mmCIF file of C-alpha atoms and ligand atoms in Angstrom:
data_model
loop_
_atom_site.group_PDB
_atom_site.id
_atom_site.type_symbol
_atom_site.label_atom_id
_atom_site.label_comp_id
_atom_site.label_asym_id
_atom_site.label_seq_id
_atom_site.Cartn_x
_atom_site.Cartn_y
_atom_site.Cartn_z
ATOM 1 C CA MET I 1 -0.063 -0.118 0.069
ATOM 2 C CA SER I 2 1.039 3.567 -0.445
ATOM 3 C CA GLU I 3 -0.089 6.585 1.467
ATOM 4 C CA VAL I 4 1.070 9.654 -0.780
ATOM 5 C CA GLY I 5 1.514 12.924 0.938
ATOM 6 C CA ALA I 6 1.379 11.312 4.238
ATOM 7 C CA GLY I 7 1.634 14.802 6.276
ATOM 8 C CA ALA I 8 1.759 13.911 9.921
ATOM 9 C CA GLY I 9 1.401 10.029 9.108
ATOM 10 C CA SER I 10 -1.854 9.278 10.978
ATOM 11 C CA VAL I 11 -3.583 7.442 7.764
ATOM 12 C CA ALA I 12 -0.306 5.595 7.122
ATOM 13 C CA ARG I 13 -0.487 4.119 10.836
ATOM 14 C CA ILE I 14 -4.185 3.353 10.366
ATOM 15 C CA LEU I 15 -3.509 1.441 7.064
ATOM 16 C CA ALA I 16 -0.891 -0.524 8.785
ATOM 17 C CA ARG I 17 -3.158 -1.566 11.557
ATOM 18 C CA VAL I 18 -6.362 -2.418 9.461
ATOM 19 C CA CYS I 19 -4.007 -4.420 7.011
ATOM 20 C CA PRO I 20 -1.920 -6.541 9.236
ATOM 21 C CA ASN I 21 -0.591 -8.678 6.387
ATOM 22 C CA GLY I 22 0.363 -5.587 4.386
ATOM 23 C CA ASP I 23 3.293 -2.957 4.030
ATOM 24 C CA VAL I 24 2.679 0.628 3.912
ATOM 25 C CA THR I 25 4.992 3.011 2.021
ATOM 26 C CA ALA I 26 4.366 6.649 3.362
ATOM 27 C CA THR I 27 5.616 9.130 1.109
ATOM 28 C CA ASP I 28 5.838 13.008 1.220
ATOM 29 C CA ILE I 29 8.168 15.833 -0.019
ATOM 30 C CA ASP I 30 8.690 16.570 3.588
ATOM 31 C CA THR I 31 8.695 13.633 5.997
ATOM 32 C CA ARG I 32 9.666 15.582 9.021
ATOM 33 C CA PHE I 33 6.218 15.092 10.805
ATOM 34 C CA PHE I 34 6.085 11.106 10.537
ATOM 35 C CA GLU I 35 9.777 10.236 10.298
ATOM 36 C CA ARG I 36 9.013 8.417 13.612
ATOM 37 C CA LEU I 37 6.789 5.744 11.830
ATOM 38 C CA ALA I 38 10.071 4.428 10.451
ATOM 39 C CA ALA I 39 10.435 2.621 13.703
ATOM 40 C CA GLU I 40 7.237 0.775 13.223
ATOM 41 C CA GLU I 41 7.078 -2.517 11.605
ATOM 42 C CA ARG I 42 5.799 -2.794 8.006
ATOM 43 C CA ILE I 43 5.967 1.113 7.553
ATOM 44 C CA THR I 44 8.486 2.627 5.153
ATOM 45 C CA VAL I 45 8.935 6.240 5.116
ATOM 46 C CA LEU I 46 10.132 7.786 1.967
ATOM 47 C CA ARG I 47 10.839 11.425 0.706
ATOM 48 C CA HIS I 48 9.229 11.300 -2.694
ATOM 49 C CA ASP I 49 7.784 13.924 -4.870
ATOM 50 C CA VAL I 50 4.757 12.514 -6.543
ATOM 51 C CA THR I 51 4.945 14.804 -9.358
ATOM 52 C CA GLN I 52 8.444 13.892 -10.205
ATOM 53 C CA ASP I 53 9.540 10.634 -8.520
ATOM 54 C CA GLY I 54 8.263 7.212 -9.803
ATOM 55 C CA PHE I 55 7.867 3.934 -8.475
ATOM 56 C CA PRO I 56 7.977 0.672 -10.629
ATOM 57 C CA ALA I 57 4.726 -0.507 -12.362
ATOM 58 C CA ASP I 58 2.555 -2.730 -10.282
ATOM 59 C CA SER I 59 4.229 -1.732 -6.998
ATOM 60 C CA PHE I 60 1.040 -1.278 -5.008
ATOM 61 C CA GLU I 61 -2.364 -2.841 -4.314
ATOM 62 C CA VAL I 62 -3.833 0.200 -2.511
ATOM 63 C CA ILE I 63 -2.898 3.935 -3.111
ATOM 64 C CA HIS I 64 -4.343 6.578 -0.891
ATOM 65 C CA ALA I 65 -4.049 10.385 -0.969
ATOM 66 C CA ARG I 66 -5.748 12.934 1.093
ATOM 67 C CA MET I 67 -5.610 16.705 0.413
ATOM 68 C CA VAL I 68 -2.723 16.274 -1.739
ATOM 69 C CA LEU I 69 -3.864 16.367 -5.406
ATOM 70 C CA CYS I 70 -5.515 19.832 -4.725
ATOM 71 C CA HIS I 71 -2.041 21.159 -4.277
ATOM 72 C CA LEU I 72 -0.376 19.782 -7.278
ATOM 73 C CA ALA I 73 -0.407 21.779 -10.697
ATOM 74 C CA ASP I 74 -1.421 18.753 -12.756
ATOM 75 C CA PRO I 75 -3.570 16.134 -10.873
ATOM 76 C CA ALA I 76 -4.359 14.276 -13.875
ATOM 77 C CA HIS I 77 -0.736 13.514 -14.684
ATOM 78 C CA VAL I 78 -0.232 12.191 -11.105
ATOM 79 C CA LEU I 79 -3.414 10.194 -11.321
ATOM 80 C CA ALA I 80 -2.021 8.647 -14.604
ATOM 81 C CA ALA I 81 1.339 7.872 -12.634
ATOM 82 C CA MET I 82 -0.530 6.288 -9.923
ATOM 83 C CA ALA I 83 -2.327 4.014 -12.249
ATOM 84 C CA GLU I 84 1.041 2.769 -13.428
ATOM 85 C CA TRP I 85 2.119 2.010 -9.908
ATOM 86 C CA LEU I 86 -0.973 0.240 -8.901
ATOM 87 C CA SER I 87 -1.079 -3.710 -9.775
ATOM 88 C CA PRO I 88 -4.298 -4.722 -11.965
ATOM 89 C CA GLY I 89 -7.438 -4.537 -10.041
ATOM 90 C CA GLY I 90 -5.716 -2.471 -7.346
ATOM 91 C CA LEU I 91 -7.605 0.176 -5.277
ATOM 92 C CA LEU I 92 -7.230 4.081 -5.506
ATOM 93 C CA LEU I 93 -8.782 6.296 -2.987
ATOM 94 C CA VAL I 94 -8.546 10.011 -3.283
ATOM 95 C CA GLU I 95 -9.969 12.682 -1.094
ATOM 96 C CA ASP I 96 -10.130 16.405 -1.472
ATOM 97 C CA LEU I 97 -12.162 19.531 -0.441
ATOM 98 C CA ASP I 98 -14.725 21.292 -2.284
ATOM 99 C CA LEU I 99 -15.325 25.037 -0.841
ATOM 100 C CA GLY I 100 -18.267 25.420 -3.272
ATOM 101 C CA PRO I 101 -20.768 25.584 -0.296
ATOM 102 C CA ALA I 102 -18.953 28.640 1.090
ATOM 103 C CA ASP I 103 -20.263 30.832 -1.786
ATOM 104 C CA ALA I 104 -23.962 30.346 -0.501
ATOM 105 C CA SER I 105 -22.925 31.109 3.183
ATOM 106 C CA PRO I 106 -25.770 33.279 4.721
ATOM 107 C CA HIS I 107 -22.909 34.956 6.835
ATOM 108 C CA PRO I 108 -21.185 37.772 4.803
ATOM 109 C CA VAL I 109 -18.213 37.839 7.063
ATOM 110 C CA MET I 110 -17.505 34.074 6.709
ATOM 111 C CA ARG I 111 -18.291 33.997 3.098
ATOM 112 C CA GLN I 112 -15.601 36.748 2.427
ATOM 113 C CA GLY I 113 -13.193 35.091 4.849
ATOM 114 C CA LEU I 114 -13.260 31.879 3.103
ATOM 115 C CA ARG I 115 -13.166 33.470 -0.132
ATOM 116 C CA LEU I 116 -9.976 35.379 0.798
ATOM 117 C CA ALA I 117 -8.468 32.196 2.221
ATOM 118 C CA GLU I 118 -9.246 30.392 -1.101
ATOM 119 C CA GLN I 119 -7.769 33.165 -3.256
ATOM 120 C CA THR I 120 -4.553 33.589 -1.184
ATOM 121 C CA LEU I 121 -3.913 29.859 -0.978
ATOM 122 C CA GLY I 122 -4.512 29.730 -4.649
ATOM 123 C CA VAL I 123 -2.081 32.607 -5.549
ATOM 124 C CA SER I 124 0.599 31.582 -3.034
ATOM 125 C CA GLN I 125 0.668 27.721 -3.388
ATOM 126 C CA GLY I 126 -1.339 27.306 -6.478
ATOM 127 C CA SER I 127 -3.904 25.142 -4.537
ATOM 128 C CA ASP I 128 -7.500 24.361 -5.810
ATOM 129 C CA LEU I 129 -9.784 24.051 -2.703
ATOM 130 C CA ARG I 130 -12.643 23.004 -5.062
ATOM 131 C CA LEU I 131 -10.764 20.086 -6.650
ATOM 132 C CA GLY I 132 -13.247 17.810 -4.553
ATOM 133 C CA ARG I 133 -15.934 18.739 -7.018
ATOM 134 C CA ARG I 134 -13.939 17.543 -10.111
ATOM 135 C CA LEU I 135 -12.499 14.427 -8.358
ATOM 136 C CA GLN I 136 -15.049 11.933 -9.692
ATOM 137 C CA ALA I 137 -14.248 13.017 -13.110
ATOM 138 C CA LEU I 138 -10.481 12.999 -12.858
ATOM 139 C CA VAL I 139 -10.708 9.400 -11.476
ATOM 140 C CA THR I 140 -12.905 8.194 -14.275
ATOM 141 C CA ASP I 141 -10.863 10.018 -17.212
ATOM 142 C CA GLY I 142 -7.900 8.636 -15.529
ATOM 143 C CA GLY I 143 -8.895 5.209 -16.788
ATOM 144 C CA PHE I 144 -9.929 3.862 -13.352
ATOM 145 C CA THR I 145 -13.085 1.710 -12.969
ATOM 146 C CA PHE I 146 -15.232 3.967 -10.846
ATOM 147 C CA GLY I 147 -16.106 2.397 -7.415
ATOM 148 C CA GLY I 148 -17.919 5.001 -5.465
ATOM 149 C CA MET I 149 -17.861 8.387 -4.009
ATOM 150 C CA ARG I 150 -18.766 9.897 -0.460
ATOM 151 C CA VAL I 151 -19.568 13.621 0.144
ATOM 152 C CA GLN I 152 -19.297 14.804 3.884
ATOM 153 C CA PRO I 153 -20.459 18.161 4.827
ATOM 154 C CA VAL I 154 -17.892 19.875 6.932
ATOM 155 C CA MET I 155 -19.175 22.620 9.448
ATOM 156 C CA ILE I 156 -17.505 25.646 10.829
ATOM 157 C CA GLY I 157 -18.292 26.848 14.507
ATOM 158 C CA ASP I 158 -19.693 23.651 15.615
ATOM 159 C CA GLY I 159 -16.660 22.605 17.721
ATOM 160 C CA GLY I 160 -15.360 20.077 15.286
ATOM 161 C CA PRO I 161 -11.955 19.514 13.940
ATOM 162 C CA ALA I 162 -12.599 22.052 11.157
ATOM 163 C CA ASP I 163 -12.722 24.938 13.658
ATOM 164 C CA GLU I 164 -9.185 24.544 14.420
ATOM 165 C CA PHE I 165 -8.095 24.098 10.838
ATOM 166 C CA TRP I 166 -9.754 27.408 9.981
ATOM 167 C CA ARG I 167 -8.709 29.367 13.114
ATOM 168 C CA LEU I 168 -4.994 28.520 12.038
ATOM 169 C CA SER I 169 -5.644 29.220 8.264
ATOM 170 C CA PHE I 170 -7.250 32.609 8.976
ATOM 171 C CA ALA I 171 -4.484 33.601 11.429
ATOM 172 C CA GLN I 172 -1.773 32.520 9.317
ATOM 173 C CA LEU I 173 -3.387 34.276 6.394
ATOM 174 C CA ARG I 174 -4.029 37.502 8.415
ATOM 175 C CA ASP I 175 -0.222 37.754 9.323
ATOM 176 C CA PHE I 176 0.426 37.339 5.630
ATOM 177 C CA ALA I 177 -2.205 39.962 4.528
ATOM 178 C CA ALA I 178 -1.132 42.176 7.366
ATOM 179 C CA LEU I 179 2.149 42.808 5.627
ATOM 180 C CA SER I 180 0.553 44.232 2.565
ATOM 181 C CA ASN I 181 -3.142 44.950 3.009
ATOM 182 C CA VAL I 182 -4.613 46.074 6.096
ATOM 183 C CA ALA I 183 -8.242 45.884 4.834
ATOM 184 C CA LEU I 184 -7.880 42.133 4.103
ATOM 185 C CA ALA I 185 -6.341 41.696 7.619
ATOM 186 C CA GLY I 186 -9.386 43.325 9.059
ATOM 187 C CA GLU I 187 -11.742 40.900 7.014
ATOM 188 C CA LEU I 188 -9.723 37.952 8.097
ATOM 189 C CA ASP I 189 -9.905 38.984 11.889
ATOM 190 C CA ALA I 190 -13.510 39.318 11.566
ATOM 191 C CA ALA I 191 -13.954 35.618 10.193
ATOM 192 C CA LEU I 192 -11.663 34.436 12.849
ATOM 193 C CA SER I 193 -13.574 35.661 15.740
ATOM 194 C CA LEU I 194 -16.731 34.605 14.103
ATOM 195 C CA ILE I 195 -15.780 30.922 14.477
ATOM 196 C CA ASP I 196 -16.244 31.197 18.309
ATOM 197 C CA HIS I 197 -18.956 33.377 18.400
ATOM 198 C CA PRO I 198 -21.905 31.977 20.447
ATOM 199 C CA GLY I 199 -24.673 30.504 18.177
ATOM 200 C CA PHE I 200 -22.589 30.710 14.973
ATOM 201 C CA THR I 201 -22.268 27.705 12.776
ATOM 202 C CA ASP I 202 -21.896 27.394 8.898
ATOM 203 C CA LEU I 203 -21.429 24.802 6.283
ATOM 204 C CA GLY I 204 -17.934 25.792 5.201
ATOM 205 C CA MET I 205 -17.217 22.849 2.555
ATOM 206 C CA ASN I 206 -17.534 19.281 1.731
ATOM 207 C CA ALA I 207 -15.017 16.578 1.904
ATOM 208 C CA VAL I 208 -15.046 14.384 -1.081
ATOM 209 C CA SER I 209 -13.718 10.744 -1.246
ATOM 210 C CA VAL I 210 -13.692 8.929 -4.559
ATOM 211 C CA TRP I 211 -12.595 5.417 -5.096
ATOM 212 C CA GLY I 212 -11.938 3.188 -8.115
ATOM 213 C CA ARG I 213 -9.862 0.260 -9.434
ATOM 214 C CA LYS I 214 -7.349 -0.038 -12.066
ATOM 215 C CA PRO I 215 -8.839 -2.331 -14.466
ATOM 216 C CA VAL I 216 -7.527 -5.944 -14.478
ATOM 217 C CA ARG I 217 -7.072 -5.662 -18.382
ATOM 218 C CA PRO I 218 -5.953 -2.456 -20.269
ATOM 219 C CA THR I 219 -9.011 -0.399 -21.558
ATOM 220 C CA GLY I 220 -9.415 0.663 -25.042
HETATM 221 C C1 SAM A 1 -2.848 19.280 3.453
HETATM 222 S S1 SAM A 1 -1.608 18.138 3.739
HETATM 223 C C2 SAM A 1 -2.328 16.683 3.743
HETATM 224 C C3 SAM A 1 -1.619 15.655 4.570
HETATM 225 C C4 SAM A 1 -2.385 14.248 4.884
HETATM 226 N N1 SAM A 1 -2.480 13.675 3.498
HETATM 227 C C5 SAM A 1 -3.669 14.237 5.646
HETATM 228 O O1 SAM A 1 -4.645 14.254 5.093
HETATM 229 O O2 SAM A 1 -3.444 14.372 6.716
HETATM 230 C C6 SAM A 1 -0.673 17.890 2.041
HETATM 231 C C7 SAM A 1 0.467 17.001 1.970
HETATM 232 O O3 SAM A 1 0.872 16.957 0.760
HETATM 233 C C8 SAM A 1 2.298 16.995 0.703
HETATM 234 N N2 SAM A 1 2.623 17.064 -0.613
HETATM 235 C C9 SAM A 1 2.587 18.408 -1.377
HETATM 236 N N3 SAM A 1 3.095 18.288 -2.683
HETATM 237 C C10 SAM A 1 3.615 17.144 -2.590
HETATM 238 C C11 SAM A 1 4.427 16.273 -3.826
HETATM 239 N N4 SAM A 1 4.559 16.874 -4.928
HETATM 240 N N5 SAM A 1 4.680 15.014 -3.540
HETATM 241 C C12 SAM A 1 4.484 14.408 -2.256
HETATM 242 N N6 SAM A 1 3.909 14.978 -1.224
HETATM 243 C C13 SAM A 1 3.405 16.407 -1.529
HETATM 244 C C14 SAM A 1 2.602 18.182 1.739
HETATM 245 O O4 SAM A 1 3.938 18.133 2.093
HETATM 246 C C15 SAM A 1 1.655 17.871 2.877
HETATM 247 O O5 SAM A 1 2.188 16.946 3.853
#
């Protein structure tokens, strides 16, 4: 199995636990936050740029990537590489966010805060926080046999894990904006304090998971 863009390594660890007969290769361009997993049985930690570094064909039976494709300039190209690395019949599971629901937020302050966050990440990192909406088409167009799709609404202001994600994101972007644009910093501050305002909740985004299999026989 491969956990691509393993981040802090939590999913790599889960994969190793739920598949006691499988080996997990956990990759990232920055392995600092899960280097410790190298000490665990059946987990290999590998510094690997998924856009440039390869694996031999048919290396894995399962490939998982969560919130990685959205940061890459050409996700279709990376999915094509993943199809090579999977053995025939192998399972692909990719997960990304869709910030589309933020456009319809009834809270102008949050709508604006999320819009600024999306724009800033898009410009500074090239990230596409709406990739989740295109994920199914990318997987199907990539030649995988479509397996299924799950969409989970992610709230802001309900005390869930997304609150901390947005607190940190707004605070970081606010510091970035404050250097150049005081008006933006004020708007990000307003969104930041709204998260913890009593009675506030909002649908911020959807988390999209799509899975499929590499065909046993080549298509076409
Ligand atoms: C938003 S984090 C997600 C981490 C983890 N997958 C999770 O869901 O908790 C994105 C991760 O992708 C990694 N990443 C970004 N570009 C990459 C690349 N070209 N090759 C491999 N990993 C990459 C980053 O270093 C980061 O750890």
